[in-house]
Short mmCIF file of C-alpha atoms in Angstrom, two decimals:
data_model
loop_
_atom_site.label_atom_id
_atom_site.label_comp_id
_atom_site.label_asym_id
_atom_site.label_seq_id
_atom_site.Cartn_x
_atom_site.Cartn_y
_atom_site.Cartn_z
CA MET A 1 -142.00 -106.35 -63.09
CA ALA A 2 -140.05 -106.14 -66.30
CA SER A 3 -137.25 -108.15 -64.78
CA ALA A 4 -139.74 -110.77 -63.59
CA ILE A 5 -141.02 -111.16 -67.15
CA ALA A 6 -137.48 -111.22 -68.45
CA ARG A 7 -136.49 -113.85 -65.91
CA THR A 8 -139.54 -116.01 -66.69
CA THR A 9 -138.84 -115.70 -70.42
CA TYR A 10 -135.22 -116.58 -69.88
CA ASN A 11 -136.05 -119.59 -67.75
CA LEU A 12 -138.76 -120.77 -70.15
CA PHE A 13 -137.08 -120.31 -73.52
CA PHE A 14 -133.42 -119.40 -73.34
CA ARG A 15 -132.05 -121.51 -70.53
CA ARG A 16 -131.93 -124.78 -72.40
CA SER A 17 -131.16 -125.35 -76.06
CA SER A 18 -134.13 -127.70 -76.42
CA SER A 19 -136.64 -125.13 -75.20
CA TYR A 20 -134.83 -122.45 -77.21
CA MET A 21 -135.37 -124.45 -80.41
CA VAL A 22 -138.99 -125.15 -79.52
CA GLY A 23 -139.43 -121.44 -78.87
CA ILE A 24 -137.93 -120.52 -82.26
CA PHE A 25 -140.15 -122.93 -84.17
CA ALA A 26 -143.27 -121.98 -82.25
CA SER A 27 -142.70 -118.25 -82.65
CA ALA A 28 -141.93 -118.66 -86.37
CA PHE A 29 -145.20 -120.56 -86.79
CA ALA A 30 -147.16 -117.97 -84.82
CA PHE A 31 -145.49 -115.06 -86.61
CA GLU A 32 -146.22 -116.44 -90.05
CA ILE A 33 -149.90 -116.96 -89.25
CA ALA A 34 -150.20 -113.48 -87.75
CA PHE A 35 -148.23 -111.75 -90.52
CA ASP A 36 -149.98 -113.52 -93.39
CA GLY A 37 -153.38 -112.92 -91.83
CA ALA A 38 -152.72 -109.22 -91.31
CA ALA A 39 -151.19 -108.77 -94.78
CA ASP A 40 -154.08 -110.59 -96.48
CA ARG A 41 -156.65 -108.51 -94.64
CA LEU A 42 -154.87 -105.31 -95.59
CA TRP A 43 -154.58 -106.48 -99.21
CA ASP A 44 -158.26 -107.40 -99.41
CA SER A 45 -159.34 -104.07 -97.93
CA VAL A 46 -157.14 -102.10 -100.35
CA ASN A 47 -158.55 -104.14 -103.27
CA LYS A 48 -162.13 -104.26 -102.08
CA GLY A 49 -164.53 -105.05 -104.92
CA ARG A 50 -161.76 -105.87 -107.43
CA GLN A 51 -160.96 -109.49 -106.71
CA TRP A 52 -162.89 -112.56 -107.81
CA LYS A 53 -163.90 -113.38 -104.25
CA ASP A 54 -165.66 -110.01 -104.06
CA ILE A 55 -167.76 -110.55 -107.19
CA ARG A 56 -168.26 -114.31 -107.23
CA SER A 57 -171.43 -114.08 -105.12
CA LYS A 58 -173.12 -112.47 -108.14
CA TYR A 59 -172.46 -115.50 -110.34
CA ILE A 60 -172.39 -118.52 -108.06
CA GLU A 61 -175.56 -120.58 -108.20
CA GLU A 62 -177.04 -121.79 -104.95
CA GLN A 63 -177.19 -125.57 -104.85
CA MET B 1 -88.61 -101.71 -76.67
CA PHE B 2 -91.70 -103.80 -77.19
CA SER B 3 -91.07 -107.43 -77.43
CA ARG B 4 -93.40 -109.78 -79.19
CA ALA B 5 -93.71 -111.82 -76.01
CA ALA B 6 -94.60 -108.79 -73.95
CA TYR B 7 -97.34 -107.79 -76.41
CA THR B 8 -98.97 -111.18 -76.65
CA THR B 9 -98.91 -111.91 -72.94
CA GLY B 10 -99.91 -108.31 -72.46
CA THR B 11 -99.31 -108.16 -68.76
CA ARG B 12 -97.05 -105.19 -68.53
CA ALA B 13 -96.27 -103.71 -71.89
CA PHE B 14 -99.74 -103.36 -73.36
CA ARG B 15 -102.94 -103.79 -71.53
CA ALA B 16 -106.16 -103.90 -73.42
CA PRO B 17 -109.19 -103.11 -71.28
CA SER B 18 -111.06 -106.18 -70.24
CA PHE B 19 -114.72 -106.68 -71.09
CA ALA B 20 -115.69 -105.52 -67.60
CA GLN B 21 -113.61 -102.36 -67.89
CA GLY B 22 -115.13 -101.66 -71.29
CA ARG B 23 -118.59 -101.92 -69.85
CA MET B 24 -117.66 -99.69 -66.95
CA ALA B 25 -116.22 -97.08 -69.23
CA SER B 26 -119.22 -97.25 -71.47
CA THR B 27 -121.68 -96.58 -68.67
CA GLN B 28 -120.31 -93.07 -68.59
CA ALA B 29 -119.95 -92.55 -72.34
CA GLY B 30 -123.33 -94.06 -73.19
CA PRO B 31 -124.54 -97.62 -73.15
CA GLY B 32 -127.00 -99.15 -75.55
CA PRO B 33 -126.96 -99.25 -79.34
CA PHE B 34 -128.82 -95.99 -79.90
CA GLY B 35 -127.37 -93.54 -77.39
CA ALA B 36 -126.84 -92.84 -73.73
CA ASP B 37 -130.36 -93.42 -72.52
CA ARG B 38 -133.93 -93.99 -73.59
CA LYS B 39 -134.39 -90.33 -74.50
CA ALA B 40 -131.41 -90.40 -76.84
CA ALA B 41 -132.66 -93.64 -78.41
CA ILE B 42 -136.10 -92.14 -79.06
CA ALA B 43 -134.42 -89.09 -80.56
CA TRP B 44 -132.32 -91.36 -82.80
CA PHE B 45 -135.35 -93.24 -84.07
CA THR B 46 -137.32 -90.03 -84.59
CA LYS B 47 -134.51 -88.54 -86.61
CA ALA B 48 -134.09 -91.75 -88.65
CA ALA B 49 -137.82 -92.00 -89.40
CA ALA B 50 -138.18 -88.30 -90.20
CA GLY B 51 -135.08 -88.39 -92.39
CA SER B 52 -136.29 -91.40 -94.37
CA ALA B 53 -139.77 -89.92 -94.78
CA ILE B 54 -138.49 -86.53 -95.92
CA LEU B 55 -135.96 -88.14 -98.25
CA GLY B 56 -138.50 -90.54 -99.78
CA TYR B 57 -141.25 -87.95 -100.12
CA GLY B 58 -138.86 -85.31 -101.40
CA VAL B 59 -137.24 -87.55 -104.00
CA SER B 60 -140.52 -88.92 -105.31
CA ASN B 61 -142.50 -85.67 -105.30
CA TYR B 62 -140.03 -82.89 -105.91
CA ILE B 63 -136.85 -84.26 -107.41
CA ALA B 64 -137.78 -87.25 -109.55
CA THR B 65 -140.66 -85.50 -111.34
CA ASP B 66 -140.97 -85.19 -115.10
CA GLU B 67 -140.52 -81.42 -114.86
CA ARG B 68 -137.11 -81.92 -113.30
CA ILE B 69 -136.00 -84.99 -115.20
CA ALA B 70 -136.95 -83.65 -118.63
CA PRO B 71 -134.61 -80.60 -118.51
CA LEU B 72 -131.84 -82.78 -117.13
CA SER B 73 -132.19 -85.34 -119.89
CA LYS B 74 -132.43 -82.52 -122.44
CA ALA B 75 -129.24 -80.95 -121.07
CA LEU B 76 -127.56 -84.35 -121.22
CA SER B 77 -128.64 -85.04 -124.79
CA ASP B 78 -127.71 -81.47 -125.82
CA SER B 79 -124.21 -81.85 -124.44
CA VAL B 80 -123.81 -85.28 -126.03
CA ASN B 81 -125.00 -83.83 -129.33
CA ALA B 82 -122.47 -80.98 -129.02
CA LEU B 83 -119.77 -83.53 -128.31
CA GLN B 84 -120.82 -85.54 -131.35
CA LYS B 85 -120.74 -82.42 -133.53
CA LYS B 86 -117.25 -81.56 -132.30
CA ALA B 87 -116.10 -85.11 -132.98
CA ASP B 88 -117.60 -84.94 -136.48
CA ASP B 89 -115.73 -81.67 -137.13
CA LEU B 90 -112.50 -83.28 -136.06
CA GLY B 91 -113.22 -86.41 -138.02
CA LEU B 92 -113.35 -88.64 -134.95
CA LYS B 93 -115.74 -91.46 -134.38
CA LEU B 94 -117.29 -91.64 -130.91
CA PRO B 95 -117.84 -95.10 -129.45
CA PHE B 96 -121.56 -94.41 -129.19
CA THR B 97 -124.17 -93.23 -131.63
CA VAL B 98 -126.38 -90.31 -130.77
CA ALA B 99 -128.66 -89.53 -133.64
CA HIS B 100 -131.64 -91.84 -134.08
CA ALA B 101 -133.67 -91.34 -137.19
CA PHE B 102 -137.14 -91.95 -135.84
CA SER B 103 -140.29 -91.75 -137.79
CA THR B 104 -143.70 -92.28 -136.23
CA ALA B 105 -144.91 -93.37 -139.63
CA ASP B 106 -142.47 -96.29 -139.57
CA HIS B 107 -142.52 -97.17 -135.89
CA GLY B 108 -146.07 -96.30 -135.02
CA LEU B 109 -147.32 -93.41 -132.95
CA HIS B 110 -146.20 -93.72 -129.35
CA PRO B 111 -149.29 -94.50 -127.27
CA PRO B 112 -150.11 -92.18 -124.35
CA HIS B 113 -149.98 -93.55 -120.82
CA TYR B 114 -153.40 -94.36 -119.48
CA PRO B 115 -154.08 -94.54 -115.73
CA TRP B 116 -154.64 -98.30 -115.49
CA ASP B 117 -155.66 -99.05 -111.92
CA HIS B 118 -153.69 -102.30 -111.94
CA TYR B 119 -150.47 -100.39 -112.67
CA LYS B 120 -150.42 -99.29 -109.03
CA PRO B 121 -148.15 -101.54 -106.97
CA TRP B 122 -150.86 -102.37 -104.44
CA LYS B 123 -153.78 -102.98 -106.86
CA THR B 124 -155.01 -106.25 -108.33
CA TYR B 125 -156.77 -106.57 -111.66
CA ASP B 126 -160.39 -105.50 -111.67
CA HIS B 127 -161.84 -108.98 -112.08
CA ALA B 128 -165.27 -107.69 -113.11
CA SER B 129 -163.43 -105.98 -115.97
CA ILE B 130 -161.63 -109.24 -116.86
CA ARG B 131 -165.02 -110.93 -117.05
CA ARG B 132 -166.44 -108.25 -119.35
CA GLY B 133 -163.23 -108.33 -121.38
CA PHE B 134 -163.62 -112.07 -121.92
CA GLN B 135 -167.11 -111.40 -123.22
CA VAL B 136 -165.72 -108.84 -125.69
CA TYR B 137 -163.00 -111.29 -126.77
CA LYS B 138 -165.54 -114.07 -127.25
CA GLU B 139 -168.05 -111.96 -129.15
CA VAL B 140 -165.68 -109.82 -131.24
CA CYS B 141 -161.97 -110.72 -131.25
CA SER B 142 -162.30 -114.51 -131.36
CA ALA B 143 -163.77 -114.29 -134.87
CA CYS B 144 -160.18 -113.93 -136.13
CA HIS B 145 -157.79 -114.26 -133.16
CA SER B 146 -156.94 -117.48 -131.34
CA MET B 147 -155.82 -117.76 -127.70
CA GLU B 148 -154.25 -121.16 -127.78
CA TYR B 149 -152.55 -120.93 -124.37
CA ILE B 150 -155.66 -119.88 -122.45
CA HIS B 151 -157.86 -122.77 -121.39
CA TYR B 152 -161.34 -122.69 -119.95
CA ARG B 153 -159.99 -123.94 -116.64
CA ASN B 154 -157.90 -120.74 -116.42
CA LEU B 155 -161.11 -118.72 -116.16
CA VAL B 156 -162.33 -120.63 -113.11
CA GLY B 157 -161.81 -118.57 -109.99
CA VAL B 158 -160.66 -115.57 -112.02
CA SER B 159 -163.67 -114.38 -113.96
CA HIS B 160 -166.13 -117.27 -114.03
CA THR B 161 -167.42 -119.99 -111.76
CA GLU B 162 -166.65 -123.59 -112.59
CA ALA B 163 -170.20 -124.22 -113.79
CA GLU B 164 -170.09 -121.18 -116.07
CA ALA B 165 -166.71 -122.16 -117.52
CA LYS B 166 -167.98 -125.69 -118.24
CA GLU B 167 -170.99 -124.23 -119.97
CA LEU B 168 -168.81 -121.89 -122.06
CA ALA B 169 -166.53 -124.76 -123.06
CA ALA B 170 -169.46 -126.98 -124.04
CA GLU B 171 -170.64 -124.41 -126.59
CA TYR B 172 -167.91 -125.59 -128.99
CA GLU B 173 -167.11 -128.96 -130.49
CA TYR B 174 -163.56 -130.26 -130.24
CA LYS B 175 -161.92 -133.03 -132.19
CA ASP B 176 -160.83 -135.90 -129.98
CA GLY B 177 -159.86 -139.49 -130.30
CA PRO B 178 -159.00 -141.97 -131.53
CA ASN B 179 -161.84 -144.05 -130.13
CA ASP B 180 -161.68 -147.84 -129.79
CA VAL B 181 -162.15 -148.35 -133.53
CA GLY B 182 -159.42 -145.83 -134.34
CA GLU B 183 -161.59 -142.97 -135.52
CA MET B 184 -161.40 -139.33 -134.51
CA PHE B 185 -164.67 -137.88 -133.27
CA MET B 186 -166.15 -134.55 -132.19
CA ARG B 187 -167.17 -133.94 -128.59
CA PRO B 188 -168.31 -130.89 -126.62
CA GLY B 189 -165.53 -128.86 -125.02
CA LYS B 190 -164.27 -129.46 -121.49
CA LEU B 191 -162.47 -127.27 -118.95
CA THR B 192 -159.11 -128.58 -120.19
CA ASP B 193 -159.70 -127.31 -123.75
CA ALA B 194 -158.11 -124.11 -125.04
CA MET B 195 -160.09 -121.26 -126.55
CA PRO B 196 -161.40 -122.46 -129.92
CA ALA B 197 -159.16 -121.46 -132.81
CA PRO B 198 -160.97 -119.57 -135.59
CA TYR B 199 -158.77 -121.11 -138.30
CA PRO B 200 -157.30 -124.62 -138.53
CA ASN B 201 -153.79 -123.29 -139.33
CA GLU B 202 -151.80 -120.17 -140.15
CA GLU B 203 -152.18 -120.60 -143.91
CA ALA B 204 -155.95 -120.69 -143.61
CA ALA B 205 -155.84 -117.60 -141.39
CA ARG B 206 -153.71 -115.72 -143.92
CA ALA B 207 -155.85 -116.79 -146.83
CA ALA B 208 -158.96 -115.50 -145.07
CA ASN B 209 -157.39 -112.16 -144.11
CA GLY B 210 -155.71 -110.95 -147.29
CA GLY B 211 -152.33 -112.41 -146.40
CA ALA B 212 -152.18 -110.93 -142.88
CA TYR B 213 -151.98 -113.31 -139.93
CA PRO B 214 -154.12 -112.31 -136.92
CA PRO B 215 -151.70 -112.92 -134.04
CA ASP B 216 -152.53 -115.25 -131.19
CA LEU B 217 -153.68 -113.13 -128.24
CA SER B 218 -152.50 -115.37 -125.37
CA CYS B 219 -149.47 -113.19 -124.60
CA ILE B 220 -150.16 -110.17 -126.79
CA VAL B 221 -149.79 -107.61 -123.97
CA ARG B 222 -146.34 -108.95 -123.14
CA ALA B 223 -145.46 -109.11 -126.81
CA ARG B 224 -146.11 -105.49 -127.79
CA HIS B 225 -144.10 -102.42 -126.89
CA GLY B 226 -146.35 -100.12 -124.85
CA GLU B 227 -148.34 -103.09 -123.51
CA GLU B 228 -151.87 -102.13 -122.40
CA ASP B 229 -151.49 -98.56 -123.64
CA TYR B 230 -150.61 -99.82 -127.13
CA ILE B 231 -153.47 -102.33 -127.32
CA PHE B 232 -156.01 -99.79 -126.07
CA SER B 233 -154.74 -97.05 -128.40
CA LEU B 234 -154.65 -99.40 -131.37
CA LEU B 235 -158.21 -100.58 -130.83
CA LEU B 236 -159.57 -97.03 -130.79
CA GLY B 237 -156.96 -95.30 -132.98
CA TYR B 238 -158.50 -95.84 -136.43
CA CYS B 239 -158.84 -92.63 -138.42
CA ASP B 240 -158.66 -91.31 -141.96
CA PRO B 241 -155.13 -91.33 -143.39
CA PRO B 242 -153.47 -87.91 -143.46
CA ALA B 243 -153.04 -86.09 -146.74
CA GLY B 244 -150.46 -87.71 -148.97
CA VAL B 245 -150.73 -91.16 -147.37
CA THR B 246 -152.39 -93.80 -149.43
CA VAL B 247 -153.46 -97.09 -147.91
CA ARG B 248 -153.56 -100.19 -150.06
CA GLU B 249 -156.90 -101.83 -150.80
CA GLY B 250 -157.91 -104.09 -147.90
CA LEU B 251 -155.74 -102.28 -145.34
CA HIS B 252 -156.80 -99.65 -142.83
CA TYR B 253 -155.00 -96.61 -141.49
CA ASN B 254 -154.05 -96.67 -137.79
CA PRO B 255 -151.28 -94.31 -136.62
CA TYR B 256 -150.38 -96.54 -133.64
CA PHE B 257 -149.58 -99.51 -135.87
CA PRO B 258 -145.98 -99.59 -137.13
CA GLY B 259 -146.15 -98.58 -140.76
CA GLY B 260 -149.64 -97.13 -140.31
CA ALA B 261 -151.45 -99.67 -142.50
CA ILE B 262 -153.11 -102.52 -140.62
CA ALA B 263 -155.12 -105.35 -142.07
CA MET B 264 -157.50 -105.49 -139.11
CA ALA B 265 -160.48 -103.22 -139.51
CA ARG B 266 -161.83 -101.31 -136.57
CA ALA B 267 -163.77 -103.86 -134.54
CA LEU B 268 -164.96 -102.04 -131.43
CA TYR B 269 -167.83 -99.63 -131.82
CA ASP B 270 -170.29 -98.34 -129.25
CA GLU B 271 -172.74 -101.03 -128.15
CA VAL B 272 -171.34 -103.98 -130.10
CA CYS B 273 -171.55 -105.99 -126.86
CA GLU B 274 -174.29 -106.01 -124.28
CA TYR B 275 -172.96 -106.16 -120.70
CA ASP B 276 -175.17 -107.88 -118.14
CA ASP B 277 -173.71 -106.06 -115.11
CA GLY B 278 -175.00 -102.63 -116.15
CA THR B 279 -171.64 -101.21 -117.23
CA PRO B 280 -171.93 -98.68 -120.09
CA ASN B 281 -170.95 -100.37 -123.34
CA ASN B 282 -169.36 -97.56 -125.30
CA ALA B 283 -166.32 -98.33 -127.43
CA SER B 284 -163.71 -97.06 -124.97
CA GLN B 285 -165.21 -99.14 -122.15
CA LEU B 286 -165.17 -102.24 -124.39
CA ALA B 287 -161.53 -101.53 -125.30
CA LYS B 288 -160.55 -101.01 -121.66
CA ASP B 289 -162.23 -104.26 -120.61
CA VAL B 290 -160.77 -106.40 -123.38
CA THR B 291 -157.32 -104.90 -122.73
CA THR B 292 -157.62 -105.79 -119.06
CA PHE B 293 -158.60 -109.33 -120.06
CA LEU B 294 -155.64 -109.63 -122.44
CA SER B 295 -153.34 -108.22 -119.78
CA TRP B 296 -154.53 -110.88 -117.35
CA ALA B 297 -153.97 -113.53 -120.03
CA SER B 298 -150.38 -112.32 -120.41
CA TYR B 299 -149.70 -111.95 -116.69
CA PRO B 300 -151.98 -114.46 -114.92
CA GLU B 301 -149.67 -114.42 -111.87
CA HIS B 302 -149.99 -110.63 -111.54
CA ASP B 303 -152.19 -110.41 -108.40
CA GLU B 304 -150.31 -113.06 -106.46
CA ARG B 305 -146.95 -111.66 -107.53
CA LYS B 306 -147.76 -108.18 -106.25
CA LYS B 307 -149.10 -109.46 -102.96
CA MET B 308 -146.02 -111.62 -102.47
CA GLY B 309 -143.76 -108.72 -103.40
CA LEU B 310 -145.33 -106.38 -100.87
CA LYS B 311 -145.04 -109.06 -98.17
CA THR B 312 -141.39 -109.50 -99.10
CA LEU B 313 -140.80 -105.76 -98.79
CA ALA B 314 -142.49 -105.69 -95.38
CA ILE B 315 -140.42 -108.60 -94.05
CA SER B 316 -137.23 -107.15 -95.53
CA THR B 317 -137.91 -103.82 -93.84
CA MET B 318 -138.27 -105.57 -90.49
CA LEU B 319 -135.06 -107.51 -91.09
CA LEU B 320 -133.25 -104.32 -92.10
CA GLY B 321 -134.33 -102.65 -88.84
CA LEU B 322 -133.27 -105.71 -86.88
CA SER B 323 -129.86 -105.77 -88.53
CA VAL B 324 -129.32 -102.05 -87.89
CA TRP B 325 -130.13 -102.62 -84.23
CA TRP B 326 -127.92 -105.71 -84.07
CA LYS B 327 -124.93 -103.90 -85.61
CA ARG B 328 -125.24 -100.94 -83.28
CA PHE B 329 -125.76 -103.26 -80.30
CA LYS B 330 -122.55 -105.14 -81.09
CA TRP B 331 -120.59 -101.99 -81.83
CA SER B 332 -121.77 -99.95 -78.85
CA TYR B 333 -119.19 -101.64 -76.62
CA ILE B 334 -116.39 -101.11 -79.13
CA LYS B 335 -117.33 -97.52 -79.85
CA SER B 336 -117.65 -96.47 -76.21
CA ARG B 337 -114.54 -98.13 -74.74
CA LYS B 338 -111.32 -96.35 -74.02
CA ILE B 339 -107.92 -97.84 -74.65
CA VAL B 340 -105.49 -96.49 -72.11
CA TYR B 341 -101.76 -96.80 -72.55
CA LYS B 342 -99.93 -97.19 -69.28
CA PRO B 343 -96.15 -96.98 -69.56
CA GLY B 344 -94.45 -99.52 -67.38
CA LYS B 345 -91.31 -101.54 -67.11
CA PHE B 346 -90.32 -103.18 -70.36
CA ASP B 347 -88.63 -106.48 -70.86
CA GLU B 348 -85.39 -105.86 -72.67
CA VAL B 349 -84.74 -108.08 -75.64
#
């Protein structure tokens, strides 16, 4: 099972330089989105009620 | 004897193990970067994690505490003082000076450390407090102090909505121009205008304040030793001068101000501002809020900087782990191989 996954991964991403590069760029893109999203959510939960986005609803006027 | 040719061709005189032999040898000694098998690797990681946790927790909680550092620094300064005394006796001059004549009357009383929430590495400013602090600045401080580097647009998305900031700006008239006949004219303020200056120039400010210039507050937290603690202490630190200290007419006694005599009178009293979010408006709350506002004005990048810094630390930690693994992965072959010397026939030179 593990070797099947490894073989598929190898054949998909590592076998050719072109697919290797595509894999690097795609995983960098995906990692940044995931990491930034997770870090921002953690940050907002630690600072709940302190940031402007938490209090702006009190002052914004409905159009 | 070894000959150079025999070594470099390496067929008979010296035989380094080939890659395949190294791998074969290492299957017995232990493959993998972190030990012989999965169990050993898990043990390695457990030990590494436990060691780092114990070290970090121990250093921060038990070793690097004030109770431990204070005696150490006292012992250090005592021994340096003894050294200085010895050098004085012998008539030598040490390449450093030890004694500092320090007087709180001259330098100002050192402010105590207050537990500002935004001093914690993972905390942003309390933006509700910035908003209240701006109200205190506008209603109290701005009578004498300018903030020429803070513009109304800076408040948008920090403490006020765009509509509110426009409204605040429009309360004041600003000189603009020239118009198409070359005359300057007054117009209501816009988002791009700075906080209105109470005096047209420094001379006017000095003339109105008995020769003392009320400093611009744009970067005042950066500009004062003790930062928030100093500003907060100064605002609430007014008291009667101690016996023997006379304060000139027009000045006020404040032990936190260098020299003790400050031209600014106490400005923050209980209930001088009315908060609309239900926060109690006693003097210390007003001082805390206006200090938070001034701190934001000095460090407007604060929230973003901390968030970016924590992200950087997280990524760096991952990269550190990856590089540890990579080093051990590359070295596992070298560390587990055996070099065997087989004596054989030598080529005579």
